[in-house]
Short mmCIF file of C-alpha atoms and ligand atoms in Angstrom, two decimals:
data_model
loop_
_atom_site.label_atom_id
_atom_site.label_comp_id
_atom_site.label_asym_id
_atom_site.label_seq_id
_atom_site.Cartn_x
_atom_site.Cartn_y
_atom_site.Cartn_z
CA MET I 11 121.24 -25.20 -57.13
CA THR I 12 122.80 -24.81 -53.71
CA LEU I 13 122.03 -21.15 -53.84
CA ALA I 14 118.39 -21.68 -54.72
CA LEU I 15 118.05 -24.28 -51.96
CA LEU I 16 119.47 -21.77 -49.50
CA THR I 17 117.40 -18.88 -50.71
CA ILE I 18 113.95 -20.51 -50.38
CA PRO I 19 114.20 -21.18 -46.63
CA LEU I 20 115.62 -17.75 -46.04
CA LEU I 21 112.84 -16.13 -47.92
CA LEU I 22 110.34 -18.23 -46.08
CA LEU I 23 111.81 -17.21 -42.83
CA SER I 24 111.68 -13.48 -43.49
CA THR I 25 108.07 -13.86 -44.76
CA LEU I 26 107.19 -15.72 -41.56
CA SER I 27 108.73 -13.06 -39.37
CA ASN I 28 106.73 -10.43 -41.24
CA MET I 29 103.48 -12.35 -41.10
CA THR I 30 102.18 -10.26 -38.27
CA GLY I 31 102.41 -7.48 -40.86
CA LYS I 32 103.18 -5.01 -38.06
CA ALA I 33 105.65 -2.22 -38.41
CA ASN I 34 108.08 -1.55 -35.63
CA LEU I 35 107.48 1.20 -33.06
CA LEU I 36 109.83 2.57 -30.44
CA SER I 37 109.43 4.96 -27.60
CA GLY I 38 111.39 5.73 -24.46
CA MET I 39 110.77 7.11 -20.97
CA GLN I 40 113.01 8.33 -18.28
CA PRO I 41 113.15 6.49 -14.98
CA SER I 42 113.66 9.83 -13.23
CA ALA I 43 110.67 9.97 -10.88
CA SER I 44 109.25 7.64 -8.32
CA SER I 45 105.82 8.00 -9.87
CA LEU I 46 104.28 8.96 -13.17
CA HIS I 47 101.60 11.63 -12.89
CA LEU I 48 98.25 11.88 -14.41
CA GLY I 49 99.48 13.96 -17.31
CA ASN I 50 102.01 11.25 -18.27
CA TYR I 51 99.32 8.66 -18.03
CA LEU I 52 96.61 10.44 -20.03
CA GLY I 53 98.95 12.19 -22.38
CA ALA I 54 101.29 9.40 -23.41
CA LEU I 55 100.88 6.03 -21.67
CA VAL I 56 97.30 5.53 -22.74
CA ASN I 57 98.44 5.93 -26.36
CA TRP I 58 101.31 3.57 -25.95
CA VAL I 59 98.87 0.95 -24.65
CA SER I 60 96.65 1.28 -27.58
CA MET I 61 99.48 1.44 -30.17
CA GLN I 62 101.01 -1.91 -29.02
CA ARG I 63 98.14 -3.70 -30.73
CA ASP I 64 98.89 -2.20 -34.16
CA PHE I 65 102.70 -2.18 -33.96
CA ASN I 66 105.50 -4.45 -32.95
CA ALA I 67 106.38 -2.13 -30.07
CA PHE I 68 109.66 -1.53 -28.24
CA TYR I 69 109.34 0.48 -25.05
CA VAL I 70 112.70 1.34 -23.44
CA ILE I 71 113.32 2.76 -19.96
CA VAL I 72 116.30 5.06 -20.58
CA ASP I 73 118.60 4.72 -17.61
CA LEU I 74 121.63 5.79 -19.64
CA HIS I 75 119.81 9.01 -20.43
CA ALA I 76 118.87 9.46 -16.76
CA ILE I 77 122.55 9.70 -15.68
CA THR I 78 123.18 12.73 -17.88
CA VAL I 79 122.17 14.61 -14.73
CA PRO I 80 123.25 13.47 -11.22
CA GLN I 81 121.29 10.55 -9.82
CA ASP I 82 121.39 8.84 -6.54
CA PRO I 83 122.27 5.12 -7.41
CA GLN I 84 119.81 3.57 -5.03
CA GLU I 85 117.01 5.89 -6.19
CA LEU I 86 117.78 5.18 -9.80
CA ARG I 87 117.49 1.43 -9.23
CA THR I 88 114.15 1.91 -7.45
CA ASN I 89 112.78 4.37 -9.96
CA THR I 90 113.76 2.06 -12.85
CA ARG I 91 111.74 -0.76 -11.41
CA ARG I 92 108.83 1.54 -10.33
CA THR I 93 108.68 2.92 -13.89
CA ALA I 94 108.52 -0.60 -15.38
CA ALA I 95 105.93 -1.66 -12.80
CA GLN I 96 103.70 1.34 -13.65
CA TYR I 97 103.86 0.76 -17.34
CA ILE I 98 102.96 -2.86 -17.05
CA ALA I 99 100.21 -2.04 -14.48
CA ALA I 100 98.78 0.58 -16.88
CA GLY I 101 98.51 -1.99 -19.63
CA ILE I 102 101.87 -2.39 -21.44
CA ASN I 103 101.83 -6.08 -22.04
CA PRO I 104 105.29 -7.48 -21.70
CA GLN I 105 104.33 -10.50 -23.86
CA ASP I 106 103.22 -8.34 -26.89
CA SER I 107 105.69 -5.56 -26.52
CA ALA I 108 109.37 -5.53 -25.66
CA LEU I 109 109.60 -3.54 -22.41
CA PHE I 110 113.20 -3.25 -21.45
CA VAL I 111 115.93 -1.28 -19.76
CA GLN I 112 118.39 0.61 -22.00
CA SER I 113 121.54 -0.42 -20.16
CA HIS I 114 120.58 -4.10 -20.71
CA VAL I 115 121.18 -3.68 -24.38
CA PRO I 116 124.76 -2.51 -24.93
CA ALA I 117 124.11 -1.70 -28.58
CA HIS I 118 122.49 1.64 -27.56
CA ALA I 119 125.76 2.97 -26.25
CA GLU I 120 127.72 1.38 -29.11
CA LEU I 121 125.58 2.90 -31.88
CA ALA I 122 125.54 6.24 -30.03
CA TRP I 123 129.31 6.43 -30.41
CA VAL I 124 129.24 5.82 -34.13
CA LEU I 125 126.49 8.50 -34.50
CA ASN I 126 128.49 10.89 -32.28
CA CYS I 127 131.15 10.66 -34.94
CA ILE I 128 128.82 11.78 -37.76
CA THR I 129 127.14 14.57 -35.79
CA GLY I 130 128.43 18.08 -36.17
CA PHE I 131 129.41 19.94 -33.05
CA GLY I 132 127.36 22.95 -34.19
CA GLU I 133 124.47 20.69 -35.06
CA ALA I 134 124.41 19.27 -31.51
CA SER I 135 124.83 22.76 -30.05
CA ARG I 136 121.54 23.85 -31.63
CA MET I 137 119.40 21.38 -29.59
CA THR I 138 117.10 23.65 -27.61
CA GLN I 139 116.52 21.20 -24.83
CA PHE I 140 120.28 20.98 -24.15
CA LYS I 141 120.44 24.78 -24.11
CA ASP I 142 117.59 24.95 -21.59
CA LYS I 143 118.89 22.20 -19.37
CA SER I 144 122.48 23.31 -19.38
CA GLN I 145 121.47 26.84 -18.63
CA LYS I 146 119.58 25.59 -15.61
CA ALA I 147 122.59 23.41 -14.47
CA GLY I 148 125.13 26.12 -15.32
CA SER I 149 127.56 25.39 -18.10
CA ASP I 150 130.26 24.19 -15.75
CA SER I 151 128.13 21.49 -14.19
CA ALA I 152 126.36 20.47 -17.35
CA SER I 153 127.90 17.15 -18.44
CA VAL I 154 129.14 16.16 -21.91
CA GLY I 155 126.61 13.31 -21.63
CA LEU I 156 123.83 15.92 -21.47
CA PHE I 157 125.27 17.44 -24.70
CA THR I 158 125.17 14.15 -26.54
CA TYR I 159 121.78 13.11 -25.06
CA PRO I 160 119.92 13.54 -28.40
CA ILE I 161 122.47 11.43 -30.19
CA LEU I 162 121.96 8.55 -27.83
CA GLN I 163 118.25 9.07 -28.37
CA ALA I 164 118.86 8.74 -32.10
CA ALA I 165 120.60 5.48 -31.42
CA ASP I 166 117.71 4.18 -29.31
CA ILE I 167 115.48 4.78 -32.27
CA LEU I 168 117.48 3.72 -35.21
CA LEU I 169 118.52 0.36 -33.75
CA TYR I 170 114.95 -0.84 -34.06
CA GLN I 171 114.12 0.37 -37.57
CA PRO I 172 110.81 1.77 -36.38
CA LYS I 173 108.31 3.46 -38.59
CA ALA I 174 106.59 5.29 -35.72
CA VAL I 175 108.04 7.00 -32.72
CA PRO I 176 105.27 8.32 -30.43
CA VAL I 177 106.64 11.34 -28.53
CA GLY I 178 105.45 14.56 -27.02
CA GLU I 179 105.72 17.93 -28.85
CA ASP I 180 108.96 18.69 -26.91
CA GLN I 181 110.76 15.85 -28.65
CA ARG I 182 110.18 17.03 -32.19
CA GLN I 183 113.67 18.53 -32.65
CA HIS I 184 115.33 15.34 -31.41
CA LEU I 185 113.32 13.32 -33.92
CA GLU I 186 114.44 15.74 -36.68
CA LEU I 187 118.09 15.16 -35.68
CA THR I 188 117.47 11.45 -35.69
CA ARG I 189 116.10 11.61 -39.22
CA ASP I 190 119.08 13.81 -40.35
CA LEU I 191 121.49 11.24 -38.93
CA ALA I 192 119.71 8.36 -40.48
CA GLU I 193 119.83 10.02 -43.89
CA ARG I 194 123.48 11.07 -43.55
CA PHE I 195 124.52 7.51 -42.60
CA ASN I 196 122.48 5.94 -45.36
CA THR I 197 123.95 8.33 -47.91
CA ARG I 198 127.56 7.87 -46.76
CA PHE I 199 127.56 4.15 -46.06
CA GLY I 200 124.56 2.67 -47.90
CA GLN I 201 120.98 2.07 -46.96
CA THR I 202 121.00 0.93 -43.30
CA PHE I 203 118.35 2.71 -41.35
CA THR I 204 114.60 2.98 -41.84
CA MET I 205 113.51 6.62 -41.79
CA PRO I 206 111.50 7.02 -38.54
CA GLU I 207 108.39 9.17 -38.36
CA ALA I 208 107.66 11.21 -35.28
CA HIS I 209 104.15 10.46 -34.19
CA VAL I 210 103.53 13.55 -32.10
CA LEU I 211 100.84 12.69 -29.59
CA LYS I 212 97.94 15.09 -29.97
CA GLU I 213 96.97 16.93 -26.84
CA THR I 214 93.62 15.22 -26.74
CA ALA I 215 93.92 15.24 -22.98
CA LYS I 216 94.86 18.66 -21.65
CA ILE I 217 95.99 18.04 -18.08
CA TYR I 218 97.12 21.05 -16.12
CA ASP I 219 98.60 21.55 -12.67
CA LEU I 220 95.87 21.48 -9.98
CA GLN I 221 97.47 24.38 -8.10
CA ASN I 222 98.61 26.40 -11.11
CA PRO I 223 96.13 25.46 -13.80
CA THR I 224 97.70 27.57 -16.55
CA ALA I 225 100.83 25.34 -16.44
CA LYS I 226 100.92 21.83 -17.73
CA MET I 227 101.08 19.03 -15.10
CA SER I 228 104.77 18.37 -14.77
CA LYS I 229 107.08 16.65 -12.34
CA SER I 230 109.01 19.88 -11.91
CA ALA I 231 105.96 21.55 -10.44
CA GLN I 232 106.57 23.95 -7.57
CA ASP I 233 103.88 22.55 -5.35
CA PRO I 234 103.49 18.75 -5.07
CA LYS I 235 99.77 19.18 -4.44
CA GLY I 236 99.51 20.29 -8.12
CA LEU I 237 100.18 16.72 -9.37
CA VAL I 238 98.13 13.55 -9.13
CA ASN I 239 100.55 10.74 -9.10
CA LEU I 240 99.77 7.21 -10.27
CA MET I 241 101.29 5.92 -7.06
CA ASP I 242 99.25 8.17 -4.72
CA ASP I 243 96.91 6.55 -2.28
CA ASP I 244 93.17 7.26 -2.47
CA SER I 245 93.03 9.74 0.30
CA THR I 246 95.96 11.72 -1.06
CA ILE I 247 94.20 11.92 -4.51
CA MET I 248 91.02 13.04 -2.81
CA LYS I 249 92.82 15.76 -0.85
CA LYS I 250 94.73 17.06 -3.88
CA ILE I 251 91.60 17.32 -6.00
CA LYS I 252 89.54 18.84 -3.18
CA SER I 253 92.15 21.52 -2.80
CA ALA I 254 92.52 22.22 -6.52
CA VAL I 255 92.53 25.94 -7.32
CA THR I 256 89.24 27.15 -8.88
CA ASP I 257 87.84 30.70 -8.90
CA THR I 258 85.27 32.88 -7.18
CA ASP I 259 82.69 32.80 -9.93
CA SER I 260 80.72 29.63 -9.17
CA SER I 261 79.53 28.42 -12.60
CA ILE I 262 80.77 25.08 -13.89
CA ARG I 263 81.77 25.41 -17.55
CA VAL I 264 84.75 25.07 -19.88
CA ASP I 265 86.39 28.46 -20.22
CA TRP I 266 90.15 28.01 -20.33
CA GLU I 267 90.81 31.73 -20.42
CA ASN I 268 88.72 32.81 -17.42
CA LYS I 269 88.30 29.57 -15.55
CA PRO I 270 91.34 27.37 -16.14
CA GLY I 271 91.00 25.46 -12.83
CA VAL I 272 87.36 24.42 -13.39
CA SER I 273 88.13 23.66 -17.08
CA ASN I 274 90.95 21.47 -16.03
CA LEU I 275 88.77 19.45 -13.61
CA LEU I 276 86.17 18.98 -16.34
CA SER I 277 88.84 17.95 -18.78
CA ILE I 278 90.37 15.44 -16.36
CA HIS I 279 86.93 13.92 -15.81
CA SER I 280 86.09 13.80 -19.55
CA SER I 281 89.39 12.26 -20.58
CA ILE I 282 89.02 9.43 -18.07
CA SER I 283 85.30 8.88 -18.05
CA GLY I 284 84.77 9.46 -21.81
CA GLU I 285 81.77 11.69 -20.98
CA SER I 286 81.70 14.75 -23.27
CA LEU I 287 82.46 18.18 -21.82
CA VAL I 288 79.06 19.39 -22.97
CA SER I 289 77.30 16.61 -21.10
CA LEU I 290 79.36 17.34 -17.97
CA GLU I 291 78.47 21.04 -18.19
CA GLU I 292 74.80 20.18 -18.41
CA ARG I 293 74.92 17.68 -15.58
CA PHE I 294 76.79 20.05 -13.18
CA ALA I 295 74.78 23.18 -14.12
CA GLY I 296 73.89 24.85 -10.75
CA ALA I 297 76.02 22.54 -8.66
CA GLY I 298 78.78 23.78 -6.41
CA TYR I 299 82.48 23.19 -6.88
CA GLY I 300 82.56 20.71 -3.98
CA VAL I 301 80.15 18.43 -5.88
CA LEU I 302 82.34 18.64 -9.09
CA LYS I 303 85.53 17.93 -7.09
CA GLY I 304 84.02 14.97 -5.29
CA GLU I 305 83.02 13.34 -8.58
CA VAL I 306 86.25 14.09 -10.32
CA ALA I 307 88.15 12.59 -7.37
CA ASP I 308 86.04 9.47 -7.57
CA VAL I 309 86.62 9.16 -11.34
CA VAL I 310 90.36 9.55 -10.89
CA ILE I 311 90.59 7.18 -7.95
CA ASN I 312 88.64 4.55 -9.90
CA ALA I 313 91.10 4.80 -12.77
CA VAL I 314 94.38 5.23 -10.83
CA GLY I 315 93.68 2.96 -7.88
CA PRO I 316 93.90 -0.37 -9.66
CA ILE I 317 97.03 0.68 -11.56
CA ARG I 318 98.74 1.76 -8.29
CA ASP I 319 97.69 -1.51 -6.55
CA ARG I 320 98.96 -3.61 -9.49
CA ALA I 321 102.24 -1.72 -9.63
CA ASN I 322 102.74 -2.17 -5.88
CA ASP I 323 102.16 -5.89 -6.31
CA LEU I 324 104.78 -6.01 -9.03
CA MET I 325 107.19 -4.09 -6.88
CA SER I 326 106.70 -6.62 -4.05
CA ASP I 327 108.21 -9.24 -6.26
CA PRO I 328 111.34 -7.66 -7.83
CA THR I 329 112.63 -11.00 -9.05
CA GLU I 330 109.56 -11.59 -11.16
CA LEU I 331 109.73 -7.97 -12.45
CA ASP I 332 113.42 -8.35 -13.31
CA ASN I 333 112.60 -11.54 -15.18
CA LEU I 334 110.00 -9.70 -17.26
CA LEU I 335 112.59 -7.03 -18.05
CA ALA I 336 115.16 -9.69 -18.90
CA SER I 337 112.88 -11.22 -21.50
CA GLY I 338 112.17 -7.74 -22.92
CA ALA I 339 115.87 -7.13 -23.23
CA GLU I 340 116.38 -10.38 -24.96
CA LYS I 341 113.80 -9.51 -27.61
CA ALA I 342 115.35 -6.10 -27.97
CA ARG I 343 118.90 -7.35 -28.28
CA LYS I 344 117.98 -9.66 -31.20
CA VAL I 345 116.90 -6.61 -33.26
CA ALA I 346 119.49 -4.14 -31.98
CA GLU I 347 122.46 -6.43 -32.42
CA ASP I 348 121.45 -7.06 -36.06
CA THR I 349 121.40 -3.37 -36.84
CA LEU I 350 124.61 -2.66 -34.97
CA ALA I 351 126.45 -5.45 -36.83
CA LYS I 352 125.45 -3.92 -40.18
CA VAL I 353 126.57 -0.44 -38.99
CA TYR I 354 129.98 -1.79 -37.73
CA ASP I 355 130.51 -3.51 -41.10
CA ARG I 356 129.47 -0.48 -43.13
CA VAL I 357 131.85 1.91 -41.35
CA GLY I 358 134.72 -0.54 -41.91
CA PHE I 359 135.24 -2.31 -38.57
CA ILE I 360 136.63 -5.79 -38.97
CA LYS I 361 134.71 -8.64 -37.40
CA ALA I 362 136.00 -9.99 -34.04
CA ASN I 363 136.93 -13.67 -34.48
N1 LIG C 15 114.06 12.17 -24.58
C1 LIG C 15 112.82 11.50 -24.32
C2 LIG C 15 111.99 12.24 -23.26
O1 LIG C 15 112.57 12.94 -22.45
C3 LIG C 15 113.09 10.10 -23.79
C4 LIG C 15 113.70 9.17 -24.81
C5 LIG C 15 114.93 8.69 -24.81
C6 LIG C 15 112.98 8.77 -25.95
N2 LIG C 15 115.10 7.87 -25.95
C7 LIG C 15 113.94 7.92 -26.67
C8 LIG C 15 111.73 9.00 -26.58
C9 LIG C 15 113.66 7.37 -27.90
C10 LIG C 15 111.41 8.45 -27.76
C11 LIG C 15 112.41 7.60 -28.46
O2 LIG C 15 110.81 12.11 -23.24
#
């Protein structure tokens, strides 16, 4: 009788919390630059904004990951807030989604430790991103933190029992490791983690470097003029687009092989304006590159300008921004602590009294 009485409200509670019927989603971004660029925005962020409607979304700014390579403390603080401001400005709604900073939720580091202990040394050594990054740093200066980076990422994910993890193609191997660790833990200690699914964002928007249009737009670009940053002012955007590399043949058409610069400009236009490439080609037939660049710049400025202005507004009130992040962390901790408590119990840790 007592049991039945207890069970009913519990059942009701869990039904209520599932009434939204939404599965969990988690993704993370590094606070390692002072501005996102157009490739980040069109390639990932736009998708995150649209996915927050269909999922119960957790978006984490991964400052613990950032310090796997040297960071200037003051810059890290600024970039963490700037990253948050840009995500909110671009449409991540801190009421619907949990937008939070990784170091505000200690369970990330705590679960990472447990997962470190079920990951093979050889298994971690096979991560190609570690191999690339440590080669660049030189094996003496590459940190142990960089080595276990993917295991911390697995902890980020598994704490939230997400069904979907939207990531770029470069994160596929880290997602595979995450799934292997989830399965291993579940098999050894009993069902604990939901099996996460990588949701590899399709390259609908191909955005390339304006100065080097066969390379993807990336923050490690050689020439800063190759990137349009979300935080750039209008005249900077105009200048960068006007000086984009094109070619000597003057026709305006999509031909990635022979005309990567022009194709990139058309693609940027199309992915923001929604106008089809065919229609753009028709409309610009016979026009000069100057005309194309002018219109692309206008389209980009119209899209990026309001995001930049809103992000700057948010940055001008860091207390308000920190409050938004605090409420995101609170939402996140509720879920994360629950998973961590299960994990600690399953591996045989006694409860602290
Ligand atoms: N490694 C990811 C990147 O560089 C960032 C990241 C950290 C992440 N934790 C995550 C992405 C969890 C998805 C899920 O892009």
